[in-house]
mmCIF file of C-alpha atoms and ligand atoms in Angstrom:
data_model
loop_
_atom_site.group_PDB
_atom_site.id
_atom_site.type_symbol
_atom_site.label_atom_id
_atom_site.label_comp_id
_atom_site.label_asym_id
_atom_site.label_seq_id
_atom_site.Cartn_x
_atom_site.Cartn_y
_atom_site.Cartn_z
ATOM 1 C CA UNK A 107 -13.172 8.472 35.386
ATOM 2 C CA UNK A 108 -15.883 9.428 32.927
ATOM 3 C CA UNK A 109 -16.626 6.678 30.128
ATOM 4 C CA UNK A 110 -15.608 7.409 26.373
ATOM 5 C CA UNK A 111 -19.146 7.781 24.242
ATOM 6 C CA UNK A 112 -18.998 5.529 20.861
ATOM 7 C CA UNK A 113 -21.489 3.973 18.405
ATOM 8 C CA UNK A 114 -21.791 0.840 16.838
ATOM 9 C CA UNK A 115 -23.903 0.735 13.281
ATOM 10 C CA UNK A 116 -25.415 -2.993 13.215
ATOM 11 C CA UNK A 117 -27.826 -2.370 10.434
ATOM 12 C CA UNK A 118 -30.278 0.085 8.013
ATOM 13 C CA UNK A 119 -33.346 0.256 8.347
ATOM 14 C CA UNK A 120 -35.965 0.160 4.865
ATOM 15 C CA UNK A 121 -36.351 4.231 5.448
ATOM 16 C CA UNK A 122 -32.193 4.264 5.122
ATOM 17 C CA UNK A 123 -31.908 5.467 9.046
ATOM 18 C CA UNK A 124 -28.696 3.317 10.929
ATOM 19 C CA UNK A 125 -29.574 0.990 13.269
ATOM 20 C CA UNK A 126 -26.602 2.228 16.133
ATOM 21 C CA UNK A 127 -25.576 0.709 19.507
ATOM 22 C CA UNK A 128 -24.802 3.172 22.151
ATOM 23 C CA UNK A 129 -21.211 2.113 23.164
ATOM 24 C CA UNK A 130 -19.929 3.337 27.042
ATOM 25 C CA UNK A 131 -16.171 2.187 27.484
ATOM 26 C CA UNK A 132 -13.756 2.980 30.809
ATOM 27 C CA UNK A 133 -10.022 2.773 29.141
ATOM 28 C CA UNK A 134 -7.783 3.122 32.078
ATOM 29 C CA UNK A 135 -4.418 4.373 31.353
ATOM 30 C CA UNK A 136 -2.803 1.305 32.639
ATOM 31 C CA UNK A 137 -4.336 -1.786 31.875
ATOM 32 C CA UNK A 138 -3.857 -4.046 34.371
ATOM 33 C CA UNK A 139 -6.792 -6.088 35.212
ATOM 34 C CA UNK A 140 -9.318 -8.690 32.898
ATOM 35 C CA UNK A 141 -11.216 -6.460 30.206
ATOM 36 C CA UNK A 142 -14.963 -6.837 30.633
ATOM 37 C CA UNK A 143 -17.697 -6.561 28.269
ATOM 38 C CA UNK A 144 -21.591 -6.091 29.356
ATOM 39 C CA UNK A 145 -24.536 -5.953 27.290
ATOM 40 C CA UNK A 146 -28.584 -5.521 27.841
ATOM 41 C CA UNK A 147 -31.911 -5.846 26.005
ATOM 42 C CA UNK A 148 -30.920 -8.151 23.110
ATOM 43 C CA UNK A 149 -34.804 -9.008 23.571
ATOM 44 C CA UNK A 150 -36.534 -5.988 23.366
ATOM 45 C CA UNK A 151 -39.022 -6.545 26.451
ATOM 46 C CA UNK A 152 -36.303 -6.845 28.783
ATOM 47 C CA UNK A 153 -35.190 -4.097 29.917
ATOM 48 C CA UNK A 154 -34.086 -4.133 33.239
ATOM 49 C CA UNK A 155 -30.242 -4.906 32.378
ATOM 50 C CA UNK A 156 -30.624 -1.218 30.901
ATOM 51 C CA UNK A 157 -31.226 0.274 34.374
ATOM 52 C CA UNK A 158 -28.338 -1.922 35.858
ATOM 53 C CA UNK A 159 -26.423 -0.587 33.539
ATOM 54 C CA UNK A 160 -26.917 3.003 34.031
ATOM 55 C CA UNK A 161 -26.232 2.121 38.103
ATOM 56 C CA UNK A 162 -23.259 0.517 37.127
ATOM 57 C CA UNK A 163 -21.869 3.810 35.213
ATOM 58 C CA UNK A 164 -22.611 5.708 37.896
ATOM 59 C CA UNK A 165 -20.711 3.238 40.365
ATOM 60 C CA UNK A 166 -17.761 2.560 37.805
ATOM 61 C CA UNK A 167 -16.938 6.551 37.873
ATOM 62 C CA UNK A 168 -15.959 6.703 40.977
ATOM 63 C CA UNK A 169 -14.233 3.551 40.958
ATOM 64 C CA UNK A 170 -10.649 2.979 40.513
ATOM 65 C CA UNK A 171 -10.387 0.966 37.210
ATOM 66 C CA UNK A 172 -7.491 -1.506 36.834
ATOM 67 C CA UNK A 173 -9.177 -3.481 32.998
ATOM 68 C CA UNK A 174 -10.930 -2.171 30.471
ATOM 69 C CA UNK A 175 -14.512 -2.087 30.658
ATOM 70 C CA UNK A 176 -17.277 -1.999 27.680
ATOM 71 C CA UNK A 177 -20.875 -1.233 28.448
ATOM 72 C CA UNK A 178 -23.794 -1.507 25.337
ATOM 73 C CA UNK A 179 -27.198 -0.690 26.693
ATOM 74 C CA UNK A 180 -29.861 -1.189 24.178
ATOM 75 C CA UNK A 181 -28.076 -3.827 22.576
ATOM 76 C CA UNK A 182 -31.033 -4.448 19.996
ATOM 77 C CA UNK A 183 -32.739 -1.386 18.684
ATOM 78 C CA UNK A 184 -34.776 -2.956 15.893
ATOM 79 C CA UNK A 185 -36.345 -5.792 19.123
ATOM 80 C CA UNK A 186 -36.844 -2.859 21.508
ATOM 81 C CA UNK A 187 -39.030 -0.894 19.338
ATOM 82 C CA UNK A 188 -41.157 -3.514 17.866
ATOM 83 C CA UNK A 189 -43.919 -2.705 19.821
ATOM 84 C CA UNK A 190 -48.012 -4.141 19.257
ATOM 85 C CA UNK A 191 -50.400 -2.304 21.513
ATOM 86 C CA UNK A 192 -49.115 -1.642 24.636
ATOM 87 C CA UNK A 193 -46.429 -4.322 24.573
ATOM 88 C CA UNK A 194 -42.741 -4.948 23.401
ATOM 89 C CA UNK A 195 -42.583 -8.344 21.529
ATOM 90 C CA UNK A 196 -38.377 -8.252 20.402
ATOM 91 C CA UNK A 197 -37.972 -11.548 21.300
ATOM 92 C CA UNK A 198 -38.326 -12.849 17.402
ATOM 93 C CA UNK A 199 -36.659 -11.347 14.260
ATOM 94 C CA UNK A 200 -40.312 -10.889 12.494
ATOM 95 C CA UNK A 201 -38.738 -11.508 9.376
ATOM 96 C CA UNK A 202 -37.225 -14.833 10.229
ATOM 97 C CA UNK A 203 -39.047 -15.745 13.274
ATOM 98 C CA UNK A 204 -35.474 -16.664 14.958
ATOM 99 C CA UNK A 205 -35.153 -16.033 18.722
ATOM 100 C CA UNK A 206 -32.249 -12.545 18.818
ATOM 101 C CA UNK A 207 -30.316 -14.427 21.363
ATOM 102 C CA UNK A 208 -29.187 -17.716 19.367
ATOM 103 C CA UNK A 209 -28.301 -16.236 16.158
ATOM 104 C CA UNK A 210 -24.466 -16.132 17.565
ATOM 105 C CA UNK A 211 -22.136 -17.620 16.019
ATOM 106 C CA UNK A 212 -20.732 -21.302 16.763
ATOM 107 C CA UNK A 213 -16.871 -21.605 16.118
ATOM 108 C CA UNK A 214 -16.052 -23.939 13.330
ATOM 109 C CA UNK A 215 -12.795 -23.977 13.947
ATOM 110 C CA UNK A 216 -11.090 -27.996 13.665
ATOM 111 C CA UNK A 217 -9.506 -27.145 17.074
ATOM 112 C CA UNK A 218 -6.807 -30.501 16.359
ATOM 113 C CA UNK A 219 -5.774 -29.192 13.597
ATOM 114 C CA UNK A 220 -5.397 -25.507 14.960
ATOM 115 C CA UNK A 221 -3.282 -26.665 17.813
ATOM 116 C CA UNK A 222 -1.247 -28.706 15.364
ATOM 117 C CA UNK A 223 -0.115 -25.779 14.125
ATOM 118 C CA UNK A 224 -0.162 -23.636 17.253
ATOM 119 C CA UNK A 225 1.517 -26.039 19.861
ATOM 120 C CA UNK A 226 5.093 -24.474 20.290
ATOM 121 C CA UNK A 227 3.116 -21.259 21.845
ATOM 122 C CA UNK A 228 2.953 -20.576 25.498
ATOM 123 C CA UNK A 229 -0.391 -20.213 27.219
ATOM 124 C CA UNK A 230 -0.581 -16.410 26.967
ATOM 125 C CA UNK A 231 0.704 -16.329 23.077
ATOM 126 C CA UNK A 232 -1.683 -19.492 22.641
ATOM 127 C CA UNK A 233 -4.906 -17.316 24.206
ATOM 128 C CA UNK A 234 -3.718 -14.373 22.249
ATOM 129 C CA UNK A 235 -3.689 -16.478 19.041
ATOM 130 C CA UNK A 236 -6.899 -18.345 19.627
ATOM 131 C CA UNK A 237 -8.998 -14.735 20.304
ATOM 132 C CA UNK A 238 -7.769 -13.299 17.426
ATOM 133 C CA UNK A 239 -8.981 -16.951 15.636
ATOM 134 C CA UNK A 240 -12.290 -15.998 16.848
ATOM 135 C CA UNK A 241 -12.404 -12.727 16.386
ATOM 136 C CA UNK A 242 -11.389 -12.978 12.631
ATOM 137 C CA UNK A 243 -14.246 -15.406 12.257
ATOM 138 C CA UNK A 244 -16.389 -12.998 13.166
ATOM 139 C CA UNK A 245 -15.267 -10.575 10.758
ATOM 140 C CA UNK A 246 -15.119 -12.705 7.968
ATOM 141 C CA UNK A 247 -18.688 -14.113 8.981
ATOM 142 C CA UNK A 248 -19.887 -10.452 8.551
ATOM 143 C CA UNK A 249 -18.279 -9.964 5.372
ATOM 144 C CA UNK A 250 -19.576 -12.731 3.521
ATOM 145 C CA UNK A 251 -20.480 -12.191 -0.435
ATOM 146 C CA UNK A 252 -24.053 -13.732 0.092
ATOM 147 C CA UNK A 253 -24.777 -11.627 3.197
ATOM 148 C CA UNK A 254 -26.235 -12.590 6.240
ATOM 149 C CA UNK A 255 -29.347 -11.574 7.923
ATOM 150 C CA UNK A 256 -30.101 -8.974 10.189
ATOM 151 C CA UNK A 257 -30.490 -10.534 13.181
ATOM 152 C CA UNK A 258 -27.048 -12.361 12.167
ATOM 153 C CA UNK A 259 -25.390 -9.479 11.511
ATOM 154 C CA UNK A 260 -26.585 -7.682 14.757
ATOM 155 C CA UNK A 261 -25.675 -10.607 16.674
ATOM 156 C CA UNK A 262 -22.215 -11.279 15.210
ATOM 157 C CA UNK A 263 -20.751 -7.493 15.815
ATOM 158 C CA UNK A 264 -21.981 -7.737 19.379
ATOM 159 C CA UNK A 265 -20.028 -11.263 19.745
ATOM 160 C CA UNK A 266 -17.154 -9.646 18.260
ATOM 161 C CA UNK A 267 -16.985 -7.380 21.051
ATOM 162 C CA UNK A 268 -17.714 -10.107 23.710
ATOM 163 C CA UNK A 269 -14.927 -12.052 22.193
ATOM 164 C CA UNK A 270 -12.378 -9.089 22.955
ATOM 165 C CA UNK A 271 -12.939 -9.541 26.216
ATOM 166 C CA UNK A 272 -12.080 -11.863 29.424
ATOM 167 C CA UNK A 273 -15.627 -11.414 31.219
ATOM 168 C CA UNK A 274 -18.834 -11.097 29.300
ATOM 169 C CA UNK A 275 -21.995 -10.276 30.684
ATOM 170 C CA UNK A 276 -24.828 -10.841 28.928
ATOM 171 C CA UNK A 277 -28.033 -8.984 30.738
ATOM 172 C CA UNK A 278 -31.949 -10.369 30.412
ATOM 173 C CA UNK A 279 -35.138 -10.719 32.435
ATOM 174 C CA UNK A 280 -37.518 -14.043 31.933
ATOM 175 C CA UNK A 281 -41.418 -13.326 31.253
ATOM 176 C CA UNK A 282 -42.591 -13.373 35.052
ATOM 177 C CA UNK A 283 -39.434 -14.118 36.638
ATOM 178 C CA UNK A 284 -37.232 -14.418 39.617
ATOM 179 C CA UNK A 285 -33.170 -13.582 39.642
ATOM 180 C CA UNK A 286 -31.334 -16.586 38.239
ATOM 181 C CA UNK A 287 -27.873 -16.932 36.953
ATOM 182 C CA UNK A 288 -26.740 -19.290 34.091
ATOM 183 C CA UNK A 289 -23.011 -20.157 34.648
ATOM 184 C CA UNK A 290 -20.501 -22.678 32.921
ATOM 185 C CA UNK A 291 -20.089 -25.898 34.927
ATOM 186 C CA UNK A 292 -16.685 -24.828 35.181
ATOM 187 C CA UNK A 293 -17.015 -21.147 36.667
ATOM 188 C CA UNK A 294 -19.914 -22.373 39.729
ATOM 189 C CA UNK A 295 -17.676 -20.753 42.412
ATOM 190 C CA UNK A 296 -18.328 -17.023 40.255
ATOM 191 C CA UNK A 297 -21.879 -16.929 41.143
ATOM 192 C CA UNK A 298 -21.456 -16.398 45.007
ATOM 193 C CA UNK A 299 -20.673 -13.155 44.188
ATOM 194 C CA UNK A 300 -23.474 -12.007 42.108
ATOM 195 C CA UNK A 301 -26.732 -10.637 44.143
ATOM 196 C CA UNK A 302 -28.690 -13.505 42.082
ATOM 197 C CA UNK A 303 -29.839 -16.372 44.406
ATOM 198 C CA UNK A 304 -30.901 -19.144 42.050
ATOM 199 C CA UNK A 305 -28.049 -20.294 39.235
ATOM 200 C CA UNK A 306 -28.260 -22.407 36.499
ATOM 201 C CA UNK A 307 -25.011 -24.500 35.524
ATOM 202 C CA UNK A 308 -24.661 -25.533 32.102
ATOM 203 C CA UNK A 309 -22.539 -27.822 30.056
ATOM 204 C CA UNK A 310 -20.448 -27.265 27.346
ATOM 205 C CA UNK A 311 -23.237 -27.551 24.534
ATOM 206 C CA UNK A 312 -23.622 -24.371 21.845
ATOM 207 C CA UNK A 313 -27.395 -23.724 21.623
ATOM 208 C CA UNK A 314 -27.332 -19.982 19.981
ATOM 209 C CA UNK A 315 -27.125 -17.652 22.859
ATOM 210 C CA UNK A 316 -24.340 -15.248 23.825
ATOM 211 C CA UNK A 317 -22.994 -16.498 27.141
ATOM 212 C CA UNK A 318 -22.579 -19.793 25.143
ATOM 213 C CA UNK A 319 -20.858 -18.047 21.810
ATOM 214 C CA UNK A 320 -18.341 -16.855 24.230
ATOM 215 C CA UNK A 321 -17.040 -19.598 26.247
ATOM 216 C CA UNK A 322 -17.936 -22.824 24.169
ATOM 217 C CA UNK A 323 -14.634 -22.448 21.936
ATOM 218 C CA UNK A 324 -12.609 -22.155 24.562
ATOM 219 C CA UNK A 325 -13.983 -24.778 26.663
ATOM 220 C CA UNK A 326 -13.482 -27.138 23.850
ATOM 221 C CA UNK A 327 -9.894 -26.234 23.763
ATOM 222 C CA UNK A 328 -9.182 -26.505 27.132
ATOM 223 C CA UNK A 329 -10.750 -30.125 26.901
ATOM 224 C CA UNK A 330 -8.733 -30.827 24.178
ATOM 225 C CA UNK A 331 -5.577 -29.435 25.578
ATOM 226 C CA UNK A 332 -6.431 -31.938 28.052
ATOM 227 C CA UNK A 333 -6.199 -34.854 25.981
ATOM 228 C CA UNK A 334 -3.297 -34.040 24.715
ATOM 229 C CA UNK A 335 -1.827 -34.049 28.697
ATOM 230 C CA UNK A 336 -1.808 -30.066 28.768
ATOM 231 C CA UNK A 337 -3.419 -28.245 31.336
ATOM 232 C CA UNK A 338 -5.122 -24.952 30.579
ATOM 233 C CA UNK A 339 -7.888 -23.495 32.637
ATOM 234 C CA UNK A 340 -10.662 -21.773 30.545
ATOM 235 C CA UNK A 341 -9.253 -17.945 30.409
ATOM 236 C CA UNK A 342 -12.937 -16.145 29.963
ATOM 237 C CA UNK A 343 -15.910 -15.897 31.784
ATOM 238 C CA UNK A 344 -19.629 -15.728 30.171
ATOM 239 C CA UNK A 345 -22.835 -15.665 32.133
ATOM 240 C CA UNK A 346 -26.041 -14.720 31.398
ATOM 241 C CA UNK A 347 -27.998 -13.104 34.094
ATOM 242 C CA UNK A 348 -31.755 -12.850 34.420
ATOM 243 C CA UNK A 349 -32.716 -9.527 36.561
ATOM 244 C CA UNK A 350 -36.391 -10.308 36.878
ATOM 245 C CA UNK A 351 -39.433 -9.689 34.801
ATOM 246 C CA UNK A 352 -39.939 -8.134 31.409
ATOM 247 C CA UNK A 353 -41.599 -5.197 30.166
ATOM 248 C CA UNK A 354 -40.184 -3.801 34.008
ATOM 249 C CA UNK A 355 -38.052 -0.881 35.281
ATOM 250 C CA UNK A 356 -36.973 -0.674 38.688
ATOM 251 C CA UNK A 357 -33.604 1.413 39.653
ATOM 252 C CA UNK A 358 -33.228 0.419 43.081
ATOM 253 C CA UNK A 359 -33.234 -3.613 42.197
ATOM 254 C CA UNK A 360 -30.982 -2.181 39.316
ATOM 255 C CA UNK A 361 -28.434 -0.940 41.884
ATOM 256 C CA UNK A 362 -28.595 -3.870 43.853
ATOM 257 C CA UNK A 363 -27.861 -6.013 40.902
ATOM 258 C CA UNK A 364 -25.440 -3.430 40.184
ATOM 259 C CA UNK A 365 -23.372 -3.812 43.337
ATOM 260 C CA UNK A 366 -23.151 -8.002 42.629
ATOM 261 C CA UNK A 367 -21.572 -7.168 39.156
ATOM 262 C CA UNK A 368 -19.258 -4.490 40.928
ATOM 263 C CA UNK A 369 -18.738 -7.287 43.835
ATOM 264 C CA UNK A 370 -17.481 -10.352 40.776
ATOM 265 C CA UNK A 371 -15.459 -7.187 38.978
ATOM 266 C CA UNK A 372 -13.704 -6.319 42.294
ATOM 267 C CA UNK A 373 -12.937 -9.846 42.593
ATOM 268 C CA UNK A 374 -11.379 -10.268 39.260
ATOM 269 C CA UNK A 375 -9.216 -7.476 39.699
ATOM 270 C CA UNK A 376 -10.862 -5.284 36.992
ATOM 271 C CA UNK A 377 -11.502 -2.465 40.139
ATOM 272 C CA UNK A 378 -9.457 -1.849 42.764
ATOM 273 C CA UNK A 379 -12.422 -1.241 44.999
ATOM 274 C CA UNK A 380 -12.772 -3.831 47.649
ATOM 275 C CA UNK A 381 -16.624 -4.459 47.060
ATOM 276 C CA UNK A 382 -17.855 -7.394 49.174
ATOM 277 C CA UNK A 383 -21.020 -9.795 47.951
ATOM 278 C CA UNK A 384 -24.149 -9.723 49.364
ATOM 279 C CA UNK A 385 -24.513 -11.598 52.158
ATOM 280 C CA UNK A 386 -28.124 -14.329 50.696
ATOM 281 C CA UNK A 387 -28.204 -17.737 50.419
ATOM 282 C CA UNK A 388 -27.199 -18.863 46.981
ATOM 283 C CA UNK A 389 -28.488 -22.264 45.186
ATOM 284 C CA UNK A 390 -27.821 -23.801 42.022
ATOM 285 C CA UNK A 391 -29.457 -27.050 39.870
ATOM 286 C CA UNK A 392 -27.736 -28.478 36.722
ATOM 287 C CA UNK A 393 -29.429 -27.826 33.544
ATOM 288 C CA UNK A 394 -30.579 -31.285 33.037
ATOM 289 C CA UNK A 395 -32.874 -30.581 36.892
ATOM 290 C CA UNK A 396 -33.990 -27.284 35.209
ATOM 291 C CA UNK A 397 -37.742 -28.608 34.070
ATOM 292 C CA UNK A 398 -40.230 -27.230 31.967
ATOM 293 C CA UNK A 399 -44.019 -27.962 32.681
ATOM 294 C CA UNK A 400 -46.230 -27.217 29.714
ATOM 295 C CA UNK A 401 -49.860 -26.384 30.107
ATOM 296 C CA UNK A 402 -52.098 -29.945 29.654
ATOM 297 C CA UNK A 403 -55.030 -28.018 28.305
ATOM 298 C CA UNK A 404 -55.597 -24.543 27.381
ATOM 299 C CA UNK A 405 -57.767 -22.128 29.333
ATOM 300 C CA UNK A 406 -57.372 -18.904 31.402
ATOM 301 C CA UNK A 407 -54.621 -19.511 34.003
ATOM 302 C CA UNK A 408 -54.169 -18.353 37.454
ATOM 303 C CA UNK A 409 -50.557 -18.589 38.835
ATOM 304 C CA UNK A 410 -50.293 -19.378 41.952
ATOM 305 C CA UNK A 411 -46.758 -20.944 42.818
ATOM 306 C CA UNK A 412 -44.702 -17.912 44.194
ATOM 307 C CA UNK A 413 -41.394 -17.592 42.445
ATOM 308 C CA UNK A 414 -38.257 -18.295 44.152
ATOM 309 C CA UNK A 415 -39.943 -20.089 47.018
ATOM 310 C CA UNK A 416 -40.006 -23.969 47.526
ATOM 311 C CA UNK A 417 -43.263 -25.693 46.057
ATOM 312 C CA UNK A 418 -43.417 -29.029 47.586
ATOM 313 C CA UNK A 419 -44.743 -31.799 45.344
ATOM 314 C CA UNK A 420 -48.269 -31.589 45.081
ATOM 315 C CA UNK A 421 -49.021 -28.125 46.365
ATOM 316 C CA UNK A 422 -50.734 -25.894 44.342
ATOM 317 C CA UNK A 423 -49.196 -24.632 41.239
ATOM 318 C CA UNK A 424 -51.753 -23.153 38.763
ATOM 319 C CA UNK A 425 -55.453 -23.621 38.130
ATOM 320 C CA UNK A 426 -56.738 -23.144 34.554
ATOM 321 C CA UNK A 427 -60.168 -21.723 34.109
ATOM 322 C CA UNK A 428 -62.384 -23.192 31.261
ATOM 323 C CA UNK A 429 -65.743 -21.208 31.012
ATOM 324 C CA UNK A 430 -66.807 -23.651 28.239
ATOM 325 C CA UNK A 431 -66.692 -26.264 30.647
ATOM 326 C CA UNK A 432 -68.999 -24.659 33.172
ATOM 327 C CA UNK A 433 -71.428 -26.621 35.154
ATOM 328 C CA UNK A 434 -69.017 -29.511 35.193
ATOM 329 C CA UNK A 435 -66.045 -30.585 37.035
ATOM 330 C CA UNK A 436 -63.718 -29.827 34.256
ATOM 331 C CA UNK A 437 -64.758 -25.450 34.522
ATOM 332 C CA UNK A 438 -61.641 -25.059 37.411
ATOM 333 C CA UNK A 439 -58.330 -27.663 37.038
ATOM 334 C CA UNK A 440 -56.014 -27.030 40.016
ATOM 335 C CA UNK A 441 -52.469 -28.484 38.401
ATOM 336 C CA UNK A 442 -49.185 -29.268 40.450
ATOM 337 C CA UNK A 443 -46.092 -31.074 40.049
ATOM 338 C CA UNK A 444 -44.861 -34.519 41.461
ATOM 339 C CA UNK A 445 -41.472 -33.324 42.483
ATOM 340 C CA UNK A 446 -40.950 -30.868 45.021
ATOM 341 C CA UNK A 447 -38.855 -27.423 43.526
ATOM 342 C CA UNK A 448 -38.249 -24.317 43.087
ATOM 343 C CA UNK A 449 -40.512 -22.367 40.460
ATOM 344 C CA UNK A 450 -38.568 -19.894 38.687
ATOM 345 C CA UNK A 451 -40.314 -18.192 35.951
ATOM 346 C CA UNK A 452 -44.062 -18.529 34.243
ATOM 347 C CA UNK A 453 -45.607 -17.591 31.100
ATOM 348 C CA UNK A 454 -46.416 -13.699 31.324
ATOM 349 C CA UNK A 455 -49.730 -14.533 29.890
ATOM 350 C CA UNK A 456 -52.872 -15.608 31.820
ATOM 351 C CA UNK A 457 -54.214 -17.208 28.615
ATOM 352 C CA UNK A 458 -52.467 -20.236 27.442
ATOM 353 C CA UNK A 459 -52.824 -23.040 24.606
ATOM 354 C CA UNK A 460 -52.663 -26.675 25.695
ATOM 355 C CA UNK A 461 -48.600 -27.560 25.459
ATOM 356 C CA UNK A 462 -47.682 -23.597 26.174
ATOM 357 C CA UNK A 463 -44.390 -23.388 28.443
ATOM 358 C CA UNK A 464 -46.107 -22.578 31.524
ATOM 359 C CA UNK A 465 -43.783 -23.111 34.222
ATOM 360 C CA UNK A 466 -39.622 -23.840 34.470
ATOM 361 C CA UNK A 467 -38.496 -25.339 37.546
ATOM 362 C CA UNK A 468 -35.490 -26.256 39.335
ATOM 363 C CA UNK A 469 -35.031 -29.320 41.002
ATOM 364 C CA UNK A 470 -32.379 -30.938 43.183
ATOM 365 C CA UNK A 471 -30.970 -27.745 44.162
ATOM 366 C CA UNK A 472 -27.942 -27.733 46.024
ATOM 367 C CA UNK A 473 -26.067 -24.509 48.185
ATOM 368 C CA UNK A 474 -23.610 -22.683 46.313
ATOM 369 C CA UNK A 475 -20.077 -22.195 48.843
HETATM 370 ZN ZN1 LIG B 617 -33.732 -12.804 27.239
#
């Protein structure tokens, strides 16, 4: 099946030129399985979600498709081309200085109240009811008299979208990175099937970002469903995945990354393709192990931890490189950390400020099953 060709307009630029989405969608004729929606680049240096996107068109056509799939490459054409020199920076509206990934929108909704209302429904009316809850909130978030900003607006259509659907993907890349998933708490068995060896489970705390947008409103519902003695598992799935470095291209990870997404959808039902996951050894930490080092001094840095292999405590991580200093002991710091981990991404510059993010870590890792 070949994918319908759409367009999304998320904003004008000053010049009066739209600012459009490319929009991919597989519609089968009977929809049977979870609809799934998948989006890259919402910070314009990284890219590589792009490429596993194009691999995953090419594996979706000759797949048998059972739930409707929606594929935005691109997803933020106003990041992507903010270029200085020979760099992308798109990580920062530059008028508002607000990161493009948490300018979603967090669900006001006074979920008691809404259930109050909404409590004779079964679970599938109650699911169809609450996504249309969000979905108008979207809408009417988009539509408001006083406007909203770009990056809002931009953000907002794309969560409509995500909110459509039962599986959202949201695609990035850290600065110098290696594959890591972040996953609810509540979805940890979904990430053995993902060619990503290193996850990330979060709690049920809305900080901005997409993956979050997605599932926090229904996780609160399910918890308060809970305390009012009924039982409903959370009915969507939202994960961000980081596919390596920025500012990178490279099609045959792409396909490899590819073939995990096709491996979750086959497993959901939303192809009838039996595609099996990679066979790697997966690990996870909890958010609250996930730790940040920040640079003690400024300098010129040298990384030297390798990313995604164990760094036991005290071996070396970084050294920073102070010409000022020269001709005493302070010219060449050698740094490390006092817990033994796993380094997962660094800075993507070698010059830093004292307090810059240098390093995130995981720690107390355990196997994924
Ligand atoms: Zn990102």
């Amino acid at each position: 099946m070949k994918p319908k060709r759409s367009a999304l307009k998320v904003g004008e630029l000053a010049t009066g030129q739209d600012l459009d989405l490319p929009i991919f969608q597989f519609v089968p004729p009977q929809i049977i399985g979870p609809s799934v929606y998948i989006q890259a680049n919402v910070h314009g240096a990284e890219v590589q979600g792009n490429a596993v996107i194009y691999q995953l068109l090419k594996c979706l056509e000759q797949s048998e498709i059972l739930g409707k799939i929606t594929l935005v490459p691109l997803a933020n054409p106003l990041g992507i081309n903010q270029k200085s020199g020979e760099f992308t920076l798109g990580r920062f509206d530059p008028i508002t200085g607000v990161n493009w990934n948490r300018e979603y929108l967090d669900s006001q909704l006074d979920i008691a109240a809404w259930y109050q209302a909404h409590s004779e429904l079964d679970d599938n009316e109650l699911i169809m009811q609450y996504r249309a809850q969000l979905i108008a909130d979207c809408q009417q978030r988009l539509q408001l008299s006083w406007g909203v900003t770009t990056g809002h607006r931009q953000a907002v259509s794309l969560q409509q979208m995500g909110h459509e659907a039962d599986i959202v993907l949201d695609l990035h890349t850290g600065p110098k990175s290696c594959k890591h998933l972040y996953c609810p708490e509540y979805d940890l068995p979904a990430a053995k099937w993902f060619s990503i060896p290193y996850t990330l489970a979060i709690p049920n705390d809305f900080g901005g970002a997409m993956d979050e947008a997605i599932f926090c409103p229904w996780w609160r519902l399910s918890e308060y469903l809970k305390s009012q003695g009924r039982e409903l598992k959370v009915p969507v799935s939202a994960f961000t995945l980081e596919l390596g470095s920025q500012e990178h291209i490279d099609l045959d990870d792409a396909q490899v990354d590819a073939e995990g997404i096709m491996a979750y959808l086959s497993h959901r039902g939303v192809i009838a393709d039996k595609v099996d996951a990679a066979k790697m050894q997966r690990q996870a930490c909890y958010l609250k192990d996930y730790k940040k080092f920040h640079a003690p001094m400024g300098g010129m840095v040298q990384y030297q931890a390798k990313l995604g292999q164990v760094l036991a405590a005290g071996e070396p991580l970084a050294q920073v490189l102070r010409l000022d200093q020269y001709g005493s002991d302070n010219a060449l710091t050698s740094l490390s950390l006092p817990q033994d981990c796993v380094p997962i991404l660094h800075f993507a510059s070698a010059s830093v400020y004292q307090g810059t993010e240098l390093y995130k870590v995981m720690t107390n890792l355990f196997d994924i099953d």
